[in-house]
XYZ file of C-alpha atoms in Angstrom:
159
model
C -5.711 5.340 -1.126
C -5.157 2.905 0.816
C -3.038 3.606 4.283
C -0.896 0.918 3.601
C 0.359 3.087 0.206
C 1.280 6.476 2.333
C 5.106 6.957 2.004
C 4.817 10.852 2.158
C 2.488 13.136 5.019
C 2.587 16.690 4.830
C 2.123 18.222 8.102
C 1.552 21.767 7.777
C 2.615 24.234 10.989
C 1.804 27.276 12.333
C 3.869 26.981 15.934
C -0.152 26.402 17.176
C -0.715 23.704 19.733
C -3.181 22.027 17.107
C -0.311 21.884 14.519
C 1.896 20.324 16.527
C -0.716 17.871 17.778
C -1.048 17.343 13.813
C 2.819 16.877 13.493
C 2.504 14.271 16.352
C -0.365 12.555 14.967
C 1.590 12.341 11.077
C 4.909 10.714 13.489
C 2.649 8.318 15.045
C 1.286 7.518 11.357
C 4.799 7.191 10.062
C 5.581 5.108 12.748
C 3.447 2.822 12.030
C 3.138 2.413 8.564
C 7.156 2.728 8.223
C 8.494 -0.389 6.300
C 11.377 -0.941 4.279
C 12.534 -1.108 1.333
C 9.759 1.790 1.172
C 9.877 4.598 4.179
C 7.900 6.891 5.133
C 8.894 10.544 5.137
C 7.238 13.249 6.740
C 7.093 17.019 5.499
C 6.795 19.835 8.109
C 5.732 22.808 6.121
C 5.556 26.396 7.159
C 3.761 29.026 5.057
C 4.828 32.578 5.892
C 1.559 34.711 5.357
C 2.818 38.088 3.411
C 0.068 38.498 1.332
C 0.614 40.902 -1.344
C -2.499 42.308 -1.316
C -1.243 44.477 1.483
C 0.747 46.700 -1.028
C -2.396 48.171 -2.393
C -2.224 50.161 1.115
C 0.975 51.611 0.653
C -0.300 54.779 -0.497
C -2.020 54.772 2.719
C 1.295 54.748 5.131
C 1.498 50.671 5.405
C 5.021 49.699 4.542
C 4.573 46.265 2.913
C 8.429 45.878 2.724
C 8.294 46.186 6.818
C 5.485 43.701 7.097
C 7.269 41.474 4.998
C 10.785 41.509 6.755
C 8.807 41.033 9.906
C 6.605 37.924 8.976
C 10.061 36.045 7.769
C 12.077 37.025 10.923
C 8.930 35.702 12.987
C 8.931 32.543 11.133
C 12.647 32.282 11.124
C 12.353 32.661 15.054
C 9.076 30.187 15.137
C 10.723 27.544 12.802
C 13.848 27.452 14.636
C 11.523 26.363 17.369
C 8.966 24.073 16.197
C 10.936 22.025 13.548
C 13.810 20.818 15.937
C 10.990 19.688 18.294
C 9.280 17.632 15.364
C 12.471 16.459 13.969
C 13.649 14.924 17.586
C 10.567 13.100 18.219
C 10.627 11.861 15.188
C 14.076 10.881 15.523
C 13.160 8.651 18.532
C 10.995 6.341 16.011
C 13.906 6.689 12.962
C 11.469 8.946 11.210
C 12.426 11.080 8.335
C 11.058 14.358 8.398
C 12.128 17.507 5.823
C 11.265 20.790 6.793
C 10.365 23.720 4.260
C 9.344 27.418 4.494
C 7.391 29.125 1.673
C 5.454 32.331 1.301
C 2.138 32.612 -0.163
C 3.524 35.517 -2.175
C 1.462 33.985 -5.304
C -1.236 32.416 -3.641
C -3.158 31.861 -0.248
C -2.091 30.055 2.204
C -4.231 27.664 1.076
C -3.157 27.639 -2.503
C 0.656 27.371 -1.175
C -0.294 24.133 1.077
C -2.022 22.365 -1.837
C 0.549 23.339 -4.932
C 3.384 22.267 -2.366
C 1.203 18.807 -1.803
C 0.777 18.731 -5.629
C 4.095 18.962 -6.558
C 5.968 16.716 -4.139
C 3.278 14.006 -4.943
C 2.209 13.701 -0.792
C -0.276 10.560 -0.310
C -1.832 12.319 3.011
C -1.917 15.732 4.726
C -2.451 16.103 8.590
C -3.410 19.112 9.413
C -4.926 20.956 12.886
C -7.994 22.551 13.483
C -7.617 25.121 15.940
C -9.768 27.205 18.436
C -9.674 29.022 21.726
C -13.132 29.438 22.850
C -15.648 27.057 23.186
C -17.456 28.220 20.352
C -14.280 28.189 18.015
C -13.849 24.571 19.297
C -16.705 23.445 17.107
C -15.398 25.355 14.125
C -12.683 24.292 11.751
C -10.223 26.999 10.666
C -10.108 28.410 7.090
C -6.913 26.957 6.145
C -8.174 23.597 7.619
C -11.666 24.026 5.621
C -9.464 24.845 2.047
C -6.994 22.476 2.263
C -9.678 20.038 3.120
C -11.545 21.176 -0.359
C -8.896 21.630 -2.236
C -6.437 18.940 -1.675
C -5.083 16.498 -4.158
C -5.058 13.782 -1.759
C -6.662 12.705 1.648
C -6.394 14.977 4.224
C -6.748 13.869 8.254
C -7.995 16.683 11.294
C -6.628 16.515 14.138
C -7.998 18.253 17.574
């Protein structure tokens, strides 16, 4: 894939500094390659982690429905903060940003990102890597690693 052929960029967002840096990088790439008649679109995707495997623990007193509800409420609160910031920055450069929220009820977070990228036929995934401690800064996160392996397109990892 030549960079000149980019029309859709997917950026998974979890609210971390790393994912917001990835969003900034995606906007910058879109700005550089945004040309009429085929402008570049950025898609900001948040995957709510409501792993259905936790349902197995209900017989031990774990209330999955409460967990799922809390996860969805936290996602609503988070995306209400993150997505407007991304759209506002993109708007300065006339970049189109579509925001999407899904959950991982049928796959892992990695699986949902990959499935979404396939469905939307994205050309590039721009994803952050995270790390808080000095040791973690040397490692790539499990979601980032999985996406880089299974993605149907090129992946750019942003530190």
